[in-house]
Short mmCIF file of C-alpha atoms and ligand atoms in Angstrom, two decimals:
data_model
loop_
_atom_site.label_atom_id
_atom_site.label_comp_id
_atom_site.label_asym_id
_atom_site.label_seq_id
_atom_site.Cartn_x
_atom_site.Cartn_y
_atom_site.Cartn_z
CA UNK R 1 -38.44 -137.75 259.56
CA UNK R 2 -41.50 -136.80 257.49
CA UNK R 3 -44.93 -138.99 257.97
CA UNK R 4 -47.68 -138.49 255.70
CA UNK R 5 -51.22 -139.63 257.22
CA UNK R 6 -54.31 -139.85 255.44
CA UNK R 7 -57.43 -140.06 257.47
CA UNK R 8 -60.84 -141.51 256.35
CA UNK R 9 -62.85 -142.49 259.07
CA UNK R 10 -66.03 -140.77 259.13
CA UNK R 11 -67.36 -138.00 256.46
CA UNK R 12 -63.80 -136.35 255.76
CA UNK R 13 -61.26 -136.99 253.72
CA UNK R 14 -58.19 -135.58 255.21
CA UNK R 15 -54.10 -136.06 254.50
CA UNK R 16 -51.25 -134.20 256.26
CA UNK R 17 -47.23 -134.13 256.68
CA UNK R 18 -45.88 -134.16 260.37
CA UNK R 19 -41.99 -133.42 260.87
CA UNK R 20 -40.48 -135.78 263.65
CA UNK R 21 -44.17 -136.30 264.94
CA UNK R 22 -45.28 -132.84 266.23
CA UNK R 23 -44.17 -130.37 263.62
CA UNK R 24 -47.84 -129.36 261.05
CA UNK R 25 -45.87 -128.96 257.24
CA UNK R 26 -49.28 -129.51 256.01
CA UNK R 27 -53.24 -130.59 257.19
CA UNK R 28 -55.48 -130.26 254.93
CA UNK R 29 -59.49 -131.49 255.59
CA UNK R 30 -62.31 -131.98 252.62
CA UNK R 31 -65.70 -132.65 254.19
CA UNK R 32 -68.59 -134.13 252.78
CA UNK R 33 -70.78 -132.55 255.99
CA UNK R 34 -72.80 -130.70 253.62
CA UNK R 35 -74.38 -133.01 251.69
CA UNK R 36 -75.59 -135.12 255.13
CA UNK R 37 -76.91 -132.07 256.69
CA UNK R 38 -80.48 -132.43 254.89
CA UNK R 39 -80.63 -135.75 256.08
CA UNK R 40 -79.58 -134.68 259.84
CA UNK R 41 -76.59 -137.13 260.23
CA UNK R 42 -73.94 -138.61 258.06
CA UNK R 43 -74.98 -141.36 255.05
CA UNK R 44 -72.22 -143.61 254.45
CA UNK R 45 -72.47 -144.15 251.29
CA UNK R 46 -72.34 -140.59 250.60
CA UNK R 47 -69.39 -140.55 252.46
CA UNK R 48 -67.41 -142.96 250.78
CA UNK R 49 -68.07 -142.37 247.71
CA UNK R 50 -67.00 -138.34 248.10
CA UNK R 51 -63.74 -140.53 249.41
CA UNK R 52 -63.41 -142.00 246.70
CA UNK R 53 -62.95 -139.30 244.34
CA UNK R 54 -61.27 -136.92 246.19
CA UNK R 55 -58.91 -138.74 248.48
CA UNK R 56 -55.90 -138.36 245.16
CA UNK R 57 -56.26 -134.43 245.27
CA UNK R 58 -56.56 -134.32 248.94
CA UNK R 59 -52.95 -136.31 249.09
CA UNK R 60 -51.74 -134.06 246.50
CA UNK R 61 -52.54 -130.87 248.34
CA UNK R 62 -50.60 -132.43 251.38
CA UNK R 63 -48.04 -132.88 250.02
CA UNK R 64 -47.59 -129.71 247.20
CA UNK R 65 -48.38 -127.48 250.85
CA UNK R 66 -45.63 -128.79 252.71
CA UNK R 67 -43.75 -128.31 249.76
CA UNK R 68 -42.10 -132.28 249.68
CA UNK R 69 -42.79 -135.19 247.13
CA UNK R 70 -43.48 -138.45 247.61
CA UNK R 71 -39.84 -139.33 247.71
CA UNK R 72 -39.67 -137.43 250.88
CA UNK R 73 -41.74 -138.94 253.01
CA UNK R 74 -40.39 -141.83 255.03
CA UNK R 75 -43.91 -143.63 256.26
CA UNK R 76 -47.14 -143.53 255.40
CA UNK R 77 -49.71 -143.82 258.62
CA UNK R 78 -53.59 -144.51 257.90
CA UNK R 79 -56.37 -144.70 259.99
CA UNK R 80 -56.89 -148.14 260.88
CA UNK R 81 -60.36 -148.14 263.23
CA UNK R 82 -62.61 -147.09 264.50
CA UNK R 83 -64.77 -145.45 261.85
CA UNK R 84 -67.42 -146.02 258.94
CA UNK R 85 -66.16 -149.30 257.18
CA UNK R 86 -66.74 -148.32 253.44
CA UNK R 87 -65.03 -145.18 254.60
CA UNK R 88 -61.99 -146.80 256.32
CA UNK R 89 -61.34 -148.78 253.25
CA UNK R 90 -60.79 -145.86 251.11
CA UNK R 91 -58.07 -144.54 252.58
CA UNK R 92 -56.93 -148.01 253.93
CA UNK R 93 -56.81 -149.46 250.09
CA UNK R 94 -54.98 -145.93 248.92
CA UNK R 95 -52.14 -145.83 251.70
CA UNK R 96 -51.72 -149.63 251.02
CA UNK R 97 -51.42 -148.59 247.19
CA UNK R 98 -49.06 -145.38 247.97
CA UNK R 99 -47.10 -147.32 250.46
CA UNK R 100 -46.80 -150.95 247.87
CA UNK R 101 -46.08 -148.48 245.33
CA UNK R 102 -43.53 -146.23 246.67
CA UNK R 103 -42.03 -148.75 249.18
CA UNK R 104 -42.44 -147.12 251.66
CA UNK R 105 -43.76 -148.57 254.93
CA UNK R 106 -47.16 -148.38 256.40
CA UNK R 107 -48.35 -147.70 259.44
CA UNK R 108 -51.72 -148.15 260.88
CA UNK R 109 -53.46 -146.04 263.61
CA UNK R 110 -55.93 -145.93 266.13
CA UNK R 111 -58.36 -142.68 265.49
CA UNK R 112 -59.44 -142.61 268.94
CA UNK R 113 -55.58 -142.73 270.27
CA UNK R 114 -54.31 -140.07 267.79
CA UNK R 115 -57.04 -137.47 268.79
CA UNK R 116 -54.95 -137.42 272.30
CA UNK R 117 -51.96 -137.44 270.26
CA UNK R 118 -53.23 -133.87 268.74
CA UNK R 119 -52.04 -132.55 271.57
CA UNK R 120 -48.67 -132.65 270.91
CA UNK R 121 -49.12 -131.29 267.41
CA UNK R 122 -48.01 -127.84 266.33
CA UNK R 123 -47.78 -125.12 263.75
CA UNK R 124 -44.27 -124.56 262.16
CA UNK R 125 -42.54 -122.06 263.58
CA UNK R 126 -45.34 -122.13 266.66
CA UNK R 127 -43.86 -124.95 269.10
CA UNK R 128 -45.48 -125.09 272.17
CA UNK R 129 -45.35 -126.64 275.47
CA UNK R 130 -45.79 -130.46 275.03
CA UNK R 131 -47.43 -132.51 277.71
CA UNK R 132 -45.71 -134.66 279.98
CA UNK R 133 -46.82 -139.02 279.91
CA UNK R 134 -48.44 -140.55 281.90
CA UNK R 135 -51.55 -138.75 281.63
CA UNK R 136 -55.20 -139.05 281.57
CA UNK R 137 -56.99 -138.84 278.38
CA UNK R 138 -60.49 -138.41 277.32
CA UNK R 139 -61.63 -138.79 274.15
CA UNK R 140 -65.11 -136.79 273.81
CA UNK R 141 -66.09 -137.12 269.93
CA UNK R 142 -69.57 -138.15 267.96
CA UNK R 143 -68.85 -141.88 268.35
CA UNK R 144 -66.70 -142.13 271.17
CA UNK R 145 -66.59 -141.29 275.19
CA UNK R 146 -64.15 -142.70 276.29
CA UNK R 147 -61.28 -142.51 279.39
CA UNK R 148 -57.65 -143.66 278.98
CA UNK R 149 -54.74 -144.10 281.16
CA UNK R 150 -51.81 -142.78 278.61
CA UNK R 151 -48.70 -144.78 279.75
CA UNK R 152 -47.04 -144.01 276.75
CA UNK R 153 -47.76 -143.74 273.21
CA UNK R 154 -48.30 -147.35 272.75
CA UNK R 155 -50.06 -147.86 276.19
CA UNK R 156 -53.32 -146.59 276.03
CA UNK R 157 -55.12 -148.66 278.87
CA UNK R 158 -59.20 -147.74 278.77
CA UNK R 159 -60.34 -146.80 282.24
CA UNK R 160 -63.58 -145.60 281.51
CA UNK R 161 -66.37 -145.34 278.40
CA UNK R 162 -69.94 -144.63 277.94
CA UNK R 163 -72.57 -146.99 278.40
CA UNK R 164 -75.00 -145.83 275.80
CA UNK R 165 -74.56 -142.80 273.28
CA UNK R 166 -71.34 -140.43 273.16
CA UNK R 167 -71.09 -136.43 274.28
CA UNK R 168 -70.94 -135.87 270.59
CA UNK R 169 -74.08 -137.95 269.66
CA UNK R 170 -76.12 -136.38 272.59
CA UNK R 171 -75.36 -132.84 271.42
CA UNK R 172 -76.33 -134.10 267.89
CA UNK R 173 -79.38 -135.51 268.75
CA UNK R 174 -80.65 -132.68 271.22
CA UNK R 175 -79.82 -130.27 268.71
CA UNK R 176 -82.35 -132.09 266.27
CA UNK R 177 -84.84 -132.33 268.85
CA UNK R 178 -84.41 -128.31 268.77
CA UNK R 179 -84.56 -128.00 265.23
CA UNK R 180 -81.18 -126.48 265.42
CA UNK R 181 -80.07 -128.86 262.70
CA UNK R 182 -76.75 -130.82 262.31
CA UNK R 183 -73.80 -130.80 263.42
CA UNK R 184 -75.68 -130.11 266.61
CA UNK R 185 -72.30 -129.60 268.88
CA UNK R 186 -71.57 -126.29 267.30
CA UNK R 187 -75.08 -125.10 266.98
CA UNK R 188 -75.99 -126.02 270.84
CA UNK R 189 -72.70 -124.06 271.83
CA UNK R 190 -74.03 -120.87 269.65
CA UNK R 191 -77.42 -120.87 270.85
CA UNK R 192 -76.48 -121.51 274.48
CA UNK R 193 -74.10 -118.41 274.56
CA UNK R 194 -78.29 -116.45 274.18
CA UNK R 195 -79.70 -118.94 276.69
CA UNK R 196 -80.06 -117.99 280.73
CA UNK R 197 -79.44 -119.91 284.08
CA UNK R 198 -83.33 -120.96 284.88
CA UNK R 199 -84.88 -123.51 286.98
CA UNK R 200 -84.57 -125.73 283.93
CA UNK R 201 -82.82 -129.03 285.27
CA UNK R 202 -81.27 -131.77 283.29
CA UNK R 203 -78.83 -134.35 284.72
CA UNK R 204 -76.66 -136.75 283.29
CA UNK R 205 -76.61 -140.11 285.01
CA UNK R 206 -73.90 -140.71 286.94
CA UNK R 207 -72.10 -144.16 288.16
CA UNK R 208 -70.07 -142.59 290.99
CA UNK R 209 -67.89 -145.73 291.61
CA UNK R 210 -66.87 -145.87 288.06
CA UNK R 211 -65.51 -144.27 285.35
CA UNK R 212 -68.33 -144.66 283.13
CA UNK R 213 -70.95 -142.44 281.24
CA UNK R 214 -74.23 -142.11 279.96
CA UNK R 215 -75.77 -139.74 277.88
CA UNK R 216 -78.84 -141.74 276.26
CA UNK R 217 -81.09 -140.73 279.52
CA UNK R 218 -80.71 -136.81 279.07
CA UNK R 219 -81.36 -137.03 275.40
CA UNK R 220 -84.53 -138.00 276.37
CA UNK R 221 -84.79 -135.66 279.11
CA UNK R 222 -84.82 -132.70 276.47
CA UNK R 223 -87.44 -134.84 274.35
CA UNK R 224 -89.47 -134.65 277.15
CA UNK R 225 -89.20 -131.03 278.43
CA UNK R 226 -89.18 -129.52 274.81
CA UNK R 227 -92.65 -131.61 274.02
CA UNK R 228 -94.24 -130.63 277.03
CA UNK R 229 -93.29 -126.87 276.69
CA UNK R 230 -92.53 -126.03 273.67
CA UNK R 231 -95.88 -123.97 272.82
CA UNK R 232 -95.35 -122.10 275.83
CA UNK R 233 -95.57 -118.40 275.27
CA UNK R 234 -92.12 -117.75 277.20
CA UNK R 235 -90.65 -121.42 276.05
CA UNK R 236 -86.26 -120.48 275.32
CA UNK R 237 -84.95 -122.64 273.09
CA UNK R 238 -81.50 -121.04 274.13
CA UNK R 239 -82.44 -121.67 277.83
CA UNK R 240 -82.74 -125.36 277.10
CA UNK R 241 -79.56 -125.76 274.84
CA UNK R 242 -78.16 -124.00 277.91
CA UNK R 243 -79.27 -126.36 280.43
CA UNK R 244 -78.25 -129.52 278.53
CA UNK R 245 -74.51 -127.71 278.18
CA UNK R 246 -73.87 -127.12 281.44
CA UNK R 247 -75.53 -131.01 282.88
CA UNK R 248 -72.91 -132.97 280.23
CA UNK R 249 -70.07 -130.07 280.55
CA UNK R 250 -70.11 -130.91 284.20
CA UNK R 251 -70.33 -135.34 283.92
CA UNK R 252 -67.31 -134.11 281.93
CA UNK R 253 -65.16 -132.55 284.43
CA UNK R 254 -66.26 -134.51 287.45
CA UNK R 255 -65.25 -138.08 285.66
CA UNK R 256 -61.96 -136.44 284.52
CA UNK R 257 -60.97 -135.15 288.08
CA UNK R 258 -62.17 -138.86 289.57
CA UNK R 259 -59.64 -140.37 287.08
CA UNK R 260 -57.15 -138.31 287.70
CA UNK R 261 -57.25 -138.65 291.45
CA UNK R 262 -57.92 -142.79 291.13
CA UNK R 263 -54.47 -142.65 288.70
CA UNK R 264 -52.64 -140.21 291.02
CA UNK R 265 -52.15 -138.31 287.54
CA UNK R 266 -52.30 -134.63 287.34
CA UNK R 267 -51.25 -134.56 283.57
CA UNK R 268 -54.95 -134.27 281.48
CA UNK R 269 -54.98 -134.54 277.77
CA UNK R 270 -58.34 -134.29 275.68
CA UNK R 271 -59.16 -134.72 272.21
CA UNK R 272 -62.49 -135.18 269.87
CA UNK R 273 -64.89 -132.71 268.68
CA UNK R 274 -66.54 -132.10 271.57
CA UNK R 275 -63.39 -130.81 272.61
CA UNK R 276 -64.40 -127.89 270.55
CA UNK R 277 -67.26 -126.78 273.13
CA UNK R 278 -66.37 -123.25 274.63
CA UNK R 279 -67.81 -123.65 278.31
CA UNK R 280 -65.66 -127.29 278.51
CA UNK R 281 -62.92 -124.90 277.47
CA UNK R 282 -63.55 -122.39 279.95
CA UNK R 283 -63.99 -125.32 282.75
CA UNK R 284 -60.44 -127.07 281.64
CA UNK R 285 -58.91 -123.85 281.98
CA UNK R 286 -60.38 -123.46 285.83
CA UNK R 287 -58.87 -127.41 286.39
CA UNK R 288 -55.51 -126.03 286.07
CA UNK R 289 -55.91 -122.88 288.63
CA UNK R 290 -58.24 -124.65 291.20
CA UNK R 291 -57.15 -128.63 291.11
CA UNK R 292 -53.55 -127.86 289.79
CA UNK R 293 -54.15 -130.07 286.93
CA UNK R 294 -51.91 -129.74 283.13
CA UNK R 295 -54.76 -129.89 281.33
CA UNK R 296 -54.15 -130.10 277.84
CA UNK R 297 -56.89 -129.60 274.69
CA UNK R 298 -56.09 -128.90 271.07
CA UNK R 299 -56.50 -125.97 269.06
CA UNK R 300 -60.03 -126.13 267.51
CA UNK R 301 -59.30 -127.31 264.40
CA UNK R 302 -57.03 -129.84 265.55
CA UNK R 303 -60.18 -131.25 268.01
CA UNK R 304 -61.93 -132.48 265.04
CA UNK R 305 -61.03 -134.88 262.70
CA UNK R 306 -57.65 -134.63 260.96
CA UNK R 307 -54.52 -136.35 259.44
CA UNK R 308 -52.34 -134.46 261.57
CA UNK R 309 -53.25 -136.45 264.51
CA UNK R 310 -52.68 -140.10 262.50
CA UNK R 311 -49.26 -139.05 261.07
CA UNK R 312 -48.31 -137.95 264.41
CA UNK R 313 -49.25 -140.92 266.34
CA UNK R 314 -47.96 -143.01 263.00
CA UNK R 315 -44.77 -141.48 263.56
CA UNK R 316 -43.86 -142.83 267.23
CA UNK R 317 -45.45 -146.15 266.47
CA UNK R 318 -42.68 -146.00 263.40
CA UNK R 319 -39.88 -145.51 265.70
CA UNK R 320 -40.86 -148.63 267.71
CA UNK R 321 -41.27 -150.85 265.84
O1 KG4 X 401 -64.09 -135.90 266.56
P1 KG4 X 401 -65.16 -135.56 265.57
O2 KG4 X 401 -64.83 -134.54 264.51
O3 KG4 X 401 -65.69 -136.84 264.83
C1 KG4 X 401 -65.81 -138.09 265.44
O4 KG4 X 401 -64.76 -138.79 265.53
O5 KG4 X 401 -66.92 -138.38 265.88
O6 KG4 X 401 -66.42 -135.09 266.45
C2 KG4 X 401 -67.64 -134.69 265.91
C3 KG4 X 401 -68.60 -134.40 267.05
C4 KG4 X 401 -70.03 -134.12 266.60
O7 KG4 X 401 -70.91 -134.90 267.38
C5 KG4 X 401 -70.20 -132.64 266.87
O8 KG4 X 401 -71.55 -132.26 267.17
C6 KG4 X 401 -69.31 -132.44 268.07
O9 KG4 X 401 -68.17 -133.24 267.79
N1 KG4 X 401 -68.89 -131.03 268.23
C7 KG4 X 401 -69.20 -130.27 269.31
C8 KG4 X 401 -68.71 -128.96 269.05
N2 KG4 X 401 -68.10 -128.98 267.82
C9 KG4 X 401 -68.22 -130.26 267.34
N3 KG4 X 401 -69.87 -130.60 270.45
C10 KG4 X 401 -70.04 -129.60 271.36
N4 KG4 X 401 -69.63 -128.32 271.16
C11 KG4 X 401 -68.95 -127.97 270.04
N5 KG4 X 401 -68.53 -126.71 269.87
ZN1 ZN X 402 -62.87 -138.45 265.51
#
């Protein structure tokens, strides 16, 4: 069965064909990040409007890649929520048009949901180990923080969430502070890989009997520190970005072990851009050795957003209903 899903949520426009919901025929991503980068986050109205006149060639591309026409497809899955609202309704108001149009049926999808579901996604002829339900999820992206209890594709019960701004938003926000521009996840990562252990300390706040998170606190942390310092002769801009990596890579780890040992769970699945970060990596990998965890995290393409993820999720919530 062959699900095309078309993704419009935030600043990309993005459609892709899933075989039998894990199989990648084609993904293909357009992003308007560019054109928000002078103004240090994303515009909406830039956004949509880039939707707007691209989303028809984007579909096209899916589709001509996976080498199938329209009258192959048997669903058509769409991003439903969260996201940018003049952005949503682009894609929502196309798929409802491509779905009306070629009777086929529609299927809406969560975006925070499906970027777990990217973990079951994989390149043809590349299949790879899928994880096992239930599991624990989190969901570390620019707009969300957010820990699930994955009973099944349909059961996503939320267990935990932040109380103020998300990983993603932090590292975006620090990295302006820096001047290390935007996206700031990817730039923070770069610049940290220069930056040395010092005395430098910056800590996340922590609610130890819950599942929650907070990441407003050590924004403003960095604020702080990189004011006070930052015409001093020896100041590291890498040693900061380096500090503020390591205080949310660990909030990270710690809340997903506590979930997983409240949940008796020791299947981990996580998803979002901040997914992309190479010392969480590194850490998820040490889960599995030391805490005997599956931990499971896409490839980095796959952690950002995509249509791969909504098709795939589209395709089970097909089947059931
Ligand atoms: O999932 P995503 O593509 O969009 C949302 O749904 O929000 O995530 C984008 C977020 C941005 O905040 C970006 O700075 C962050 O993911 N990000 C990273 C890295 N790559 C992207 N954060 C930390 N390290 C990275 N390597
Ligand atoms: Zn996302």
């Amino acid at each position: 069965m062959n699900i095309l899903g078309i993704e419009t949520s935030c600043d990309e426009t993005a459609a892709a064909v899933i075989e039998n919901g894990s199989c990648i025929h084609s993904n293909i991503v357009a992003s308007s990040l560019k054109e928000h980068q002078k103004y240090g986050g994303i515009i909406p109205e830039i956004a949509s409007r880039r939707q707007l006149e691209c989303i028809h060639s984007v579909v096209e591309a899916s589709l001509s890649e996976a080498e199938l026409t329209l009258k192959d497809i048997d669903a058509v899955a769409v991003t439903e929520k969260p996201g940018l609202i003049g952005s949503l309704l682009v894609g929502q108001s196309f798929a409802q048009a491509l779905s009306y149009g070629a009777n086929k049926p529609l299927i809406n999808v969560n975006h925070i949901q499906a970027h777990l579901y990217a973990n079951f996604l994989f390149r043809k002829n590349q299949q790879k180990e899928q994880p096992d339900l239930p599991a624990i999820g989190l969901v570390v992206s620019g707009g969300h923080t957010s820990l699930f209890h994955v009973a099944s594709f349909d059961k996503f019960n939320p267990i935990g969430q932040t109380r103020d701004d998300a990983a993603g938003e932090a590292f975006d926000k620090v990295a302006r502070i820096l001047g290390l521009g935007y996206p700031g996840g990817p730039a923070i990562d770069k610049i940290a890989k220069e930056g040395r252990k010092t005395d430098i300390k910056f800590n996340c706040a922590n609610f130890p009997d819950t599942l929650d998170f907070s990441f407003s606190g050590i924004k403003t942390a960095v604020l702080y520190h990189h004011q006070k310092n930052y015409q001093n002769k020896n100041y590291s801009v890498a040693d900061v970005a380096y500090a503020f990596q390591e205080s949310v890579v660990k909030v990270l780890i710690q809340k997903c072990l506590q979930a997983c040992d409240k949940y008796q769970c020791s299947n981990l699945l996580i998803g979002g851009g901040v997914a992309a970060n190479s010392l969480f990596r590194d850490q998820l990998k040490s889960l599995k050795d030391n805490h005997s965890i599956n931990v499971f995290y896409p490839e980095i393409g796959l952690c950002m957003d995509n249509a791969a993820m909504i098709a795939g999720l589209g395709y089970y919530l097909h089947r059931k209903f």
